[in-house]
XYZ file of C-alpha atoms in Angstrom:
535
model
C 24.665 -7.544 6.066
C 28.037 -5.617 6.078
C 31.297 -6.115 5.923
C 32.227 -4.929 9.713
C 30.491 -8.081 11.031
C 31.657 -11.488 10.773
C 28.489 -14.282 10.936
C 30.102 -15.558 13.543
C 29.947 -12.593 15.965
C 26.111 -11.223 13.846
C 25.021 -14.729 15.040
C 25.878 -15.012 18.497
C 24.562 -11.190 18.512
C 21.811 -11.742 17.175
C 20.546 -15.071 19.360
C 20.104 -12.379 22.616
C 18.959 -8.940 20.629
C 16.044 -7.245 21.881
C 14.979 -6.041 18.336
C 11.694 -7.572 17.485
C 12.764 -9.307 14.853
C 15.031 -11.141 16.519
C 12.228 -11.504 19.632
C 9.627 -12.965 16.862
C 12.298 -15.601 15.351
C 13.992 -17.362 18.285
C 9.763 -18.748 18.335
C 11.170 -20.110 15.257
C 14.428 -21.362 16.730
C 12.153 -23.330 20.018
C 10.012 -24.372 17.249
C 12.589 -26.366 15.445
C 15.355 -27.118 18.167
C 15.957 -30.462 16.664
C 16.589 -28.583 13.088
C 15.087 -28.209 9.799
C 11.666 -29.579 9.499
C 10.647 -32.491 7.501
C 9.638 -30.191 4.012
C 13.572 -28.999 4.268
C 12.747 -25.363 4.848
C 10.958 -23.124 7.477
C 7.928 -21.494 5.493
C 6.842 -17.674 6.146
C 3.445 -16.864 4.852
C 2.012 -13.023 4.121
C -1.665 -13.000 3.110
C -3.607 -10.305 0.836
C -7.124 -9.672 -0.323
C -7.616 -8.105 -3.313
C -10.754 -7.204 -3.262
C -8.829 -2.791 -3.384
C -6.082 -1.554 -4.241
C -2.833 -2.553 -2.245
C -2.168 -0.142 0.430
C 0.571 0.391 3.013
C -0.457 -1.932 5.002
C -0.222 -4.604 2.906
C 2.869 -3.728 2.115
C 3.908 -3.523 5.735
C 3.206 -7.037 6.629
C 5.525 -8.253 3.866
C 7.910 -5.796 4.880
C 7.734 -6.672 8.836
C 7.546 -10.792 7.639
C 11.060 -10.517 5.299
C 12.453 -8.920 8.826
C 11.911 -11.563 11.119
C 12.443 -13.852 7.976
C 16.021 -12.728 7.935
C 16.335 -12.188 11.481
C 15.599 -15.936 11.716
C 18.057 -16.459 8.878
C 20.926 -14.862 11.016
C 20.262 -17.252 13.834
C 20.192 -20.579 11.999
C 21.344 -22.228 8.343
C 18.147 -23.606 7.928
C 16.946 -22.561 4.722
C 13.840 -20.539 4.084
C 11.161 -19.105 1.837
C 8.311 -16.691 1.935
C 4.609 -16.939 0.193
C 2.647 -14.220 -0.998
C -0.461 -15.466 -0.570
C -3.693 -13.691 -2.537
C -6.946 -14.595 -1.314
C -8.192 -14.183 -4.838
C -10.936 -16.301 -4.680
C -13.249 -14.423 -2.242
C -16.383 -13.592 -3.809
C -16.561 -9.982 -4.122
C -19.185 -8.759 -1.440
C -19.039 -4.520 -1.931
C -17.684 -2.230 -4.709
C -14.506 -0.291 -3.063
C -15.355 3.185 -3.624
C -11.959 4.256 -4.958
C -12.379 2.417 -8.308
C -13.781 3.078 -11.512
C -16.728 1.492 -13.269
C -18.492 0.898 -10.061
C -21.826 -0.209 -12.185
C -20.134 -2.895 -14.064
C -18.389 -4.189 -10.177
C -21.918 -4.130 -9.099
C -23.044 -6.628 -11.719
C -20.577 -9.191 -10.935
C -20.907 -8.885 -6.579
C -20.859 -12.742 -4.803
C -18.298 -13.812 -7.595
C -14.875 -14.807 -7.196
C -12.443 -11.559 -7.455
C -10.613 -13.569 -10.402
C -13.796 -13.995 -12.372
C -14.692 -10.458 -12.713
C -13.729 -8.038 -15.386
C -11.017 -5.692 -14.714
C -12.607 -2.148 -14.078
C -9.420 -0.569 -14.855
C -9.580 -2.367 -18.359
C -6.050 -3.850 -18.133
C -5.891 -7.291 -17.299
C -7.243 -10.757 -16.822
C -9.664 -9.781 -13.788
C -9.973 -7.468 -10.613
C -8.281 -9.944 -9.169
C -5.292 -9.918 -12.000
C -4.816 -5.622 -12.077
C -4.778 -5.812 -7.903
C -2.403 -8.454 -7.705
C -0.408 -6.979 -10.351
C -0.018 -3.756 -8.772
C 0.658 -5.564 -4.950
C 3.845 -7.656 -6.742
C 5.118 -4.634 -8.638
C 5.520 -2.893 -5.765
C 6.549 -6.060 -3.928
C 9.208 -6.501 -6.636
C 10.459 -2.738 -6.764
C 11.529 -2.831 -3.127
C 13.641 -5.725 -3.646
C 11.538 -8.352 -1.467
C 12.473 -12.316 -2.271
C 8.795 -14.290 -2.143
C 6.561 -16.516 -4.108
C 3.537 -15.280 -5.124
C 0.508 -17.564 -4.960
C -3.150 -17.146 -6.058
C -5.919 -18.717 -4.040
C -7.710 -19.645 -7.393
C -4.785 -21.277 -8.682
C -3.990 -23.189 -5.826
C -7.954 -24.196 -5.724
C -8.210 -24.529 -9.074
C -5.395 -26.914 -10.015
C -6.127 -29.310 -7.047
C -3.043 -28.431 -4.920
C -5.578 -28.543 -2.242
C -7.935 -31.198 -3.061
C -6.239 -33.730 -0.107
C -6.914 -30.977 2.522
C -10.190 -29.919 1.033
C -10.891 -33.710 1.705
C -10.104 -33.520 5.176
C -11.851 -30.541 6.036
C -14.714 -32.793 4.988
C -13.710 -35.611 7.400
C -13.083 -33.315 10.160
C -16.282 -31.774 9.322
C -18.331 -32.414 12.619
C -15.563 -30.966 14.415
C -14.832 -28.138 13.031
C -18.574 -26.764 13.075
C -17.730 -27.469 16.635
C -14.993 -24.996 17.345
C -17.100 -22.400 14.883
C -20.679 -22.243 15.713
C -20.247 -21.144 19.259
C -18.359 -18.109 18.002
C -21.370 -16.955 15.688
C -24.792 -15.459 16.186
C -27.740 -17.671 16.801
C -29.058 -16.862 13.287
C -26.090 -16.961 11.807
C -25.573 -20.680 13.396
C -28.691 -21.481 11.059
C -27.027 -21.007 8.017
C -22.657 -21.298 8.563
C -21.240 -23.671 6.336
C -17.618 -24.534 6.127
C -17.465 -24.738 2.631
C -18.567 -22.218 0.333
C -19.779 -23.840 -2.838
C -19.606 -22.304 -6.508
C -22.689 -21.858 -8.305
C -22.692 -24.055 -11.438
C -25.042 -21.671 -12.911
C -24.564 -18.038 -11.476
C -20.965 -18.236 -10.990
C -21.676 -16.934 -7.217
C -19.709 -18.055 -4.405
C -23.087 -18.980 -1.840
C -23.433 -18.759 1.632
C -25.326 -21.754 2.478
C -25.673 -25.088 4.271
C -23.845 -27.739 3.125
C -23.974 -31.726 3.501
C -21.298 -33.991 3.500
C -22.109 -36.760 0.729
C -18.463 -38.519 0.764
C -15.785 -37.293 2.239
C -13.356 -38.716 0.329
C -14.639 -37.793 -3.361
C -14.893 -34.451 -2.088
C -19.126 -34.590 -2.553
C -21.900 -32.350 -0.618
C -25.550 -31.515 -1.054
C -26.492 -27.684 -1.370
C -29.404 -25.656 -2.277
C -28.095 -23.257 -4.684
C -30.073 -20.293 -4.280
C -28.861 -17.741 -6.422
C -30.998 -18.888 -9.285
C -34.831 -18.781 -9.412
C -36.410 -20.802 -7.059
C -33.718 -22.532 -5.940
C -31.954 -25.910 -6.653
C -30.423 -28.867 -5.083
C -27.019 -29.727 -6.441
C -24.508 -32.873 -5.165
C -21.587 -31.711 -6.372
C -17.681 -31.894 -6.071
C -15.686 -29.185 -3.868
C -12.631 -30.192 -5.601
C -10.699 -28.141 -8.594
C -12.492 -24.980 -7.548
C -15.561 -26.075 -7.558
C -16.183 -24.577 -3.890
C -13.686 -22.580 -1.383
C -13.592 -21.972 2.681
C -15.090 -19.616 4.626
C -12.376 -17.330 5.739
C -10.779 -19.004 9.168
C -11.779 -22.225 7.850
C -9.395 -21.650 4.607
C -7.033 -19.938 6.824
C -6.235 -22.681 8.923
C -6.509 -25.163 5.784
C -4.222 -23.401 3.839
C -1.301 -23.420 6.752
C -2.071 -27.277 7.037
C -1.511 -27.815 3.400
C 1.169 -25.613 2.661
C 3.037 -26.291 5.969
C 3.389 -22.366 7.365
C 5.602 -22.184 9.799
C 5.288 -18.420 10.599
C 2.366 -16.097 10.036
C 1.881 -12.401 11.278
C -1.389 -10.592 10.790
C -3.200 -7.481 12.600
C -4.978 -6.706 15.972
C -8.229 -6.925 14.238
C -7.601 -10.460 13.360
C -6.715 -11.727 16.444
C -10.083 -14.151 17.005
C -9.961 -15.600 13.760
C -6.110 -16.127 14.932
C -7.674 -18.213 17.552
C -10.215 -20.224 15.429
C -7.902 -20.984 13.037
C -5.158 -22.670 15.096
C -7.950 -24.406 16.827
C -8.866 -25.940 13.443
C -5.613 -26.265 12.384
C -5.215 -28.604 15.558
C -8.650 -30.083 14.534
C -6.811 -31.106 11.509
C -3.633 -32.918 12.926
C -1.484 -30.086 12.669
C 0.374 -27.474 14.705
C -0.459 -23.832 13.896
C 1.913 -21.062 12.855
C 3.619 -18.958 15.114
C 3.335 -15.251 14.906
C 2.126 -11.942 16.157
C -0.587 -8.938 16.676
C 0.513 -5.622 15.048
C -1.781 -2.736 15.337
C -2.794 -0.831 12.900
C -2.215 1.860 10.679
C -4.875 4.482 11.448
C -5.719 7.550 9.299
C -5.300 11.116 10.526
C -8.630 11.119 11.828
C -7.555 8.179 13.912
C -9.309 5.675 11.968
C -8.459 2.057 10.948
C -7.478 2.521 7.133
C -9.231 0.083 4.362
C -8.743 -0.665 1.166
C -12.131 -0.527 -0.164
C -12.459 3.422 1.225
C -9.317 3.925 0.085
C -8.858 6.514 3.454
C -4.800 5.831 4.078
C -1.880 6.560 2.034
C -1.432 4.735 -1.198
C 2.412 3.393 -1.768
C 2.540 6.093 -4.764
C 1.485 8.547 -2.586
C 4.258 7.753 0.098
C 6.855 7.086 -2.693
C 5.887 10.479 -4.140
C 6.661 12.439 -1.156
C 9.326 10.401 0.116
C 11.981 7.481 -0.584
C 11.380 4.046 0.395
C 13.493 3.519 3.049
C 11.589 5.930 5.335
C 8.552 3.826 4.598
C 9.763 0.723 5.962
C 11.461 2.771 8.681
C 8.076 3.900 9.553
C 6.723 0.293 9.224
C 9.770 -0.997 11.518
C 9.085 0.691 14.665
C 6.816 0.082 17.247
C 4.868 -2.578 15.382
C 2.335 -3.361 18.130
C 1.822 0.621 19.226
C -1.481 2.047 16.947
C 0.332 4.614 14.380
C -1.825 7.154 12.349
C -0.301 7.252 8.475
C -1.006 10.628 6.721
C 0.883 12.830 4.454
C 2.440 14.955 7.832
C 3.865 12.067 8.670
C 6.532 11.649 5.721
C 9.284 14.378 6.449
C 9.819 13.110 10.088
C 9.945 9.399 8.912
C 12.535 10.623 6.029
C 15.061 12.468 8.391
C 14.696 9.860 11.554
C 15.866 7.354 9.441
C 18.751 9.112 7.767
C 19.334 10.222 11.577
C 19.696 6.008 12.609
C 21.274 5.459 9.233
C 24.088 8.252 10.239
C 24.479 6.328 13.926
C 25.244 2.977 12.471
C 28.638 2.407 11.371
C 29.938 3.819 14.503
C 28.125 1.246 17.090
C 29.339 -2.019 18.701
C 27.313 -4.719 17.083
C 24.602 -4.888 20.119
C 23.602 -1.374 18.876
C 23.964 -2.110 15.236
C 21.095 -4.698 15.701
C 18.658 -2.577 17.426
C 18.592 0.049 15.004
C 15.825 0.262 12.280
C 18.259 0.345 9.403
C 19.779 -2.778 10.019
C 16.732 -4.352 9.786
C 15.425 -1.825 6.758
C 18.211 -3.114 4.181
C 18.638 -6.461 5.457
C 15.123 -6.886 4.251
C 16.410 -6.859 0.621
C 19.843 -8.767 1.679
C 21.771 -5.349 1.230
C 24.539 -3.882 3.447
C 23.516 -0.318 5.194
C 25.170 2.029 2.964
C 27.477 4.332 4.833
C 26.751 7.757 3.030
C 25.273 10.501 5.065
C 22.784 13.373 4.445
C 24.812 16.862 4.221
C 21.411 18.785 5.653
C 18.299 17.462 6.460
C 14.721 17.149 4.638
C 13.228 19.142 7.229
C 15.947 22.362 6.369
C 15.297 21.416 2.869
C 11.060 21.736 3.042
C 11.731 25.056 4.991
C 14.439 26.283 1.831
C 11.758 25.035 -0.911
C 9.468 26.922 1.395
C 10.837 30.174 1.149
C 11.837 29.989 -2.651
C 8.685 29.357 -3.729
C 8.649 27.513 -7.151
C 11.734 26.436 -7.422
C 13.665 23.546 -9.806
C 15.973 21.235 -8.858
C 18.740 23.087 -9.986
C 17.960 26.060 -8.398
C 17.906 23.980 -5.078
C 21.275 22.692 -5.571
C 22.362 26.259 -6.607
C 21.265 27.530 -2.675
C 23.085 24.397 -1.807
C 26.108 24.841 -3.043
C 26.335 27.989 -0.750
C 26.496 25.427 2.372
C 27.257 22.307 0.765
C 31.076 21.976 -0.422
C 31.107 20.559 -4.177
C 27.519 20.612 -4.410
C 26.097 18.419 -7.129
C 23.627 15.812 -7.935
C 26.293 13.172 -9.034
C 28.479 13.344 -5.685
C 25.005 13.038 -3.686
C 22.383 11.632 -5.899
C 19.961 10.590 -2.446
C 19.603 14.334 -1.881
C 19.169 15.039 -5.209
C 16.362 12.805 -4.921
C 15.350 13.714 -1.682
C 14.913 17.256 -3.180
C 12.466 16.296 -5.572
C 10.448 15.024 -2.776
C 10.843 17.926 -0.827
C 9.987 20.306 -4.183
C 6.391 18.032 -4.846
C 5.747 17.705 -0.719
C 6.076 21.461 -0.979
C 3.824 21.882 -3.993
C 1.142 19.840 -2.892
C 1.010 19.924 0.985
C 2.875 22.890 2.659
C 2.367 25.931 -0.278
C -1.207 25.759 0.446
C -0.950 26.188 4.117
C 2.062 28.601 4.717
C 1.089 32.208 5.582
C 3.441 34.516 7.265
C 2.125 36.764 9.681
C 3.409 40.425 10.897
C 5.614 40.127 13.946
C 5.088 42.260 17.193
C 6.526 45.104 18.075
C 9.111 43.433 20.609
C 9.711 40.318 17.404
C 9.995 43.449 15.106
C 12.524 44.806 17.641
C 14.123 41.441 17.559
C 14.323 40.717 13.923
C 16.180 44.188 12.998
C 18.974 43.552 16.039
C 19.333 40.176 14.132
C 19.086 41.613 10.374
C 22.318 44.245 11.965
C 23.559 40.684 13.628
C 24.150 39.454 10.065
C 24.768 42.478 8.182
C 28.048 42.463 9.915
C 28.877 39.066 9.540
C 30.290 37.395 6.300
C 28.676 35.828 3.398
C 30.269 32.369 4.402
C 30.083 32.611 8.047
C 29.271 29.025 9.788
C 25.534 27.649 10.899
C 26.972 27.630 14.450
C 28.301 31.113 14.414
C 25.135 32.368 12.902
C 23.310 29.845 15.234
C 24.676 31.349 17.978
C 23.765 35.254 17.242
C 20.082 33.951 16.985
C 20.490 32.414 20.572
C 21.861 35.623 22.173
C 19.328 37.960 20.757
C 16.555 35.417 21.804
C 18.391 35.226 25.565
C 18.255 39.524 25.436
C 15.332 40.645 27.769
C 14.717 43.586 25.811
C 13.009 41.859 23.500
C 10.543 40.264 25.774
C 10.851 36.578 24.982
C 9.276 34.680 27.537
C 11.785 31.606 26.595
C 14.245 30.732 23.433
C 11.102 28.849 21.823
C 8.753 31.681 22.136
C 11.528 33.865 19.681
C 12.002 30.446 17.518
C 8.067 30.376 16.835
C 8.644 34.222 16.008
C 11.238 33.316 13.026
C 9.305 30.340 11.836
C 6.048 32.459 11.495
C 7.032 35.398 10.253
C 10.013 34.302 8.027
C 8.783 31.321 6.887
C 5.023 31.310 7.562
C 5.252 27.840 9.283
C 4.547 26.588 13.426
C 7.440 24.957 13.130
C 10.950 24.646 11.745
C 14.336 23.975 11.132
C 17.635 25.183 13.124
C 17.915 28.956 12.166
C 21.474 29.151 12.157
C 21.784 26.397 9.757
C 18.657 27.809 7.710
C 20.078 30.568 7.123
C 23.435 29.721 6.365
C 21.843 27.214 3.305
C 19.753 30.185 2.501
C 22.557 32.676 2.605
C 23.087 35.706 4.798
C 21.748 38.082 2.193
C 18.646 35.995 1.075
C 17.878 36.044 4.589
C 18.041 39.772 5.025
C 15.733 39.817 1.847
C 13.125 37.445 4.006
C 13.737 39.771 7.125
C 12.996 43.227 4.941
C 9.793 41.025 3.910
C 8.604 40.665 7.263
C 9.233 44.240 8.770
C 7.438 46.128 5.693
């Protein structure tokens, strides 16, 4: 994790941290007391259907997962892996409405997601182009997992010996489910979900148990005219589980030893381990998170495509201030939208910049040890020379501006200025230039001061008229302060003359401290801004 720490002093650290990583794996530690289990390894387990478009969320259970995964890994030597797992067998039940060639989707609905044509027109299946895009993400960040496909694992008869057993433990497990459903949908639950022989449809109906042990029920398969009974095998993908049936199944036959998932799973949580039990086995242990809501306060899904898209975050900001954003408060409801992103960005460079200087205890309660232990990586110790905040409000008043022209204002406050000595600003800066384009251009729109603010801005225009070109943020800082504190000018309190600069300088509610502003700016750029706002 870094050099500073020996895993000696990390490991007795880390068996009484607070941070919820550490919280989630000492349930690993009480789980195995007596050491590694039988399989040699303690298995974490991530789960995804792909019936849209990855979105943060998805990511963000991976993310959280590898955290307690290596939190666990800093505790004990047992070894450990991690499992991707795709649900891409679910039979597609509703077109997502952020995808093309909804007609064609519409064709194939009740089939397995891996047996329908990719609407994008790029790979295998649906199934293939979603899955594709979750692991290149998965695999840009850095994250250490195996990926497995439901249809795979069904398919090539890894589970045939479970599917078995759910058969044997059939009685039972109807037990634990059908007082959880609706009378009329009592009528009709089945376990098992057979596969169409004809239609290719994955049906909702009654099954019987024929022989437990060939893996043989009775159906009525009525997705084709009139109906028609079929015996047939549920082995080799031949049939799949209904969801908390296949849940539980899959932890029995894999052997998942940890498993998080959200708040709105939390009874099929429940069903599952009781199945699980049902089965012979001991469920995973885990957690609730809540979740990600979008800025109208709703829960985000993939098939309305209402939350951010990992583009659209990496677009506007760098990756570490998603997973910062994913790290904290993982059981507090969080809304994810666009005005999110600059705050993320600069609170984690703020925790980042806090590191190397605290005892150990500290070190493990803050985000970014947590952030770049996720990918196995010491936290580096380079700092941010201004923040993204001062740089949105700088893009903000130059209006169109390049790159180079950012790092030609920031060379005024900056000593030896350049993309090579700092090259996470100079990314940083192309977030903040496409942030400004798309999000904050649109809305800024200064406004004419007041007579007393009008007052106030030409005492502060004479202010720095008379100070020089490379006078310091905190010198410049300070004039602000005293003609804000000056009761001539009628400010009711320091924030009230604050607001005044941010609207009519830089047509914002909010914004950055002035005396560093302007000192990036420069003292006659800001004069410029000032003349703006008293013609």
């Amino acid at each position: 994790m870094t050099d500073s720490i020996t895993p000696a002093a990390l490991r007795e650290a880390a068996l009484v941290s607070k941070a919820w990583p550490y919280e989630e794996a000492r349930k690993l530690l009480k789980r195995y007391e007596k050491g590694a289990p039988a399989k040699g390894h303690v298995l974490f387990e991530t789960g995804y259907g792909p019936s849209g478009l990855p979105h943060i969320g998805t990511f963000n259970e991976v993310l959280r997962t590898t955290m307690v995964r290596r939190a666990y890994e800093e505790m004990s030597d047992v070894p450990t892996r991690l499992i991707a797992f795709s649900d891409d067998m679910d039979g597609l039940r509703k077109v997502p409405d952020n995808v093309p060639n909804q007609e064609m989707l519409r064709e194939h609905l009740g089939k397995p997601l891996t047996k329908i044509p990719d609407p994008f027109g790029k790979y295998e299946s649906f199934a293939h182009h979603n899955n594709a895009m979750l692991r290149e993400f998965l695999d840009r960040f850095g994250f250490d997992y195996d990926f497995r496909s439901s249809t795979e694992a069904y398919e090539s008869g890894q589970f045939d010996e479970a599917l078995k057993d759910i058969l044997r433990h059939y009685d039972g497990i109807m037990g634990i489910m059908l007082p959880t459903l609706r009378k009329e949908r009592q009528a009709t639950y089945s376990p098992v979900l057979p596969i169409s022989p004809k239609s290719g449809i994955v049906l909702q109906v009654p099954v019987e148990v024929v022989d437990a042990d060939q893996g043989l029920i009775r159906f009525e398969d009525t997705s084709v005219p009139g109906g028609e009974t079929i015996v047939q095998s549920i082995l080799g993908g031949k049939a799949k589980l209904q969801w908390k049936v296949d849940w539980a199944m899959r932890w029995v036959a894999l052997g998942v030893d940890y498993e998080m998932s959200g708040k709105d799973l939390i009874d099929s949580v429940i069903q599952s381990s009781k199945i699980a039990r049902e089965l012979g086995a001991r469920p995973p242990e885990g957690f609730n998170y809540e979740m990600f809501l979008d800025e109208k306060g709703e829960k985000i899904s993939k098939s309305k495509g209402n939350g951010l898209s990992l583009e659209q975050w990496l677009t506007y900001g760098p990756e570490e201030s998603l997973a910062f954003y994913a790290y904290r408060e993982p059981k507090k409801a969080k809304q994810l939208h666009m005005g999110v992103i600059p705050r993320a960005v600069d609170e984690y460079w703020q925790f980042r910049g806090h590191y190397a200087g605290q005892p150990i205890e500290q070190k493990l309660g803050n985000p970014v040890h947590h952030i770049h232990g996720a990918t196995g990586d010491a936290v580096p110790d380079s700092v941010l020379p201004v923040t993204f905040g001062l740089l949105l409000n700088l893009v903000g008043v130059m209006g169109d501006a390049s790159k180079e022209q950012v790092w030609g204002y920031l060379a005024n406050y900056v000593p030896d200025a350049s993309a090579e000595k700092y090259p996470e600003l100079d990314r940083l800066i192309g977030h903040a230039l496409a942030y400004h384009r798309d999000f904050v251009a649109p809305t800024l729109k200064r406004r004419k001061p007041t007579d007393n603010e009008a007052a106030a801005l030409r005492a502060l225009d004479a202010k720095l008229a008379a100070m020089p070109a490379d006078a310091s943020a905190e010198d410049i800082q300070n004039e602000v302060y005293a003609i804000g504190k000056e009761e001539a000018y009628g400010f009711a309190s320091l924030r009230d003359w604050f607001k005044a600069l941010y609207e009519t300088l830089l047509g914002a509610e909010q914004g950055p401290r002035m005396g560093s502003f302007i000192a990036l700016y420069g003292i006659a750029n800001s004069r410029r801004l000032i003349a703006e706002a008293l013609a």
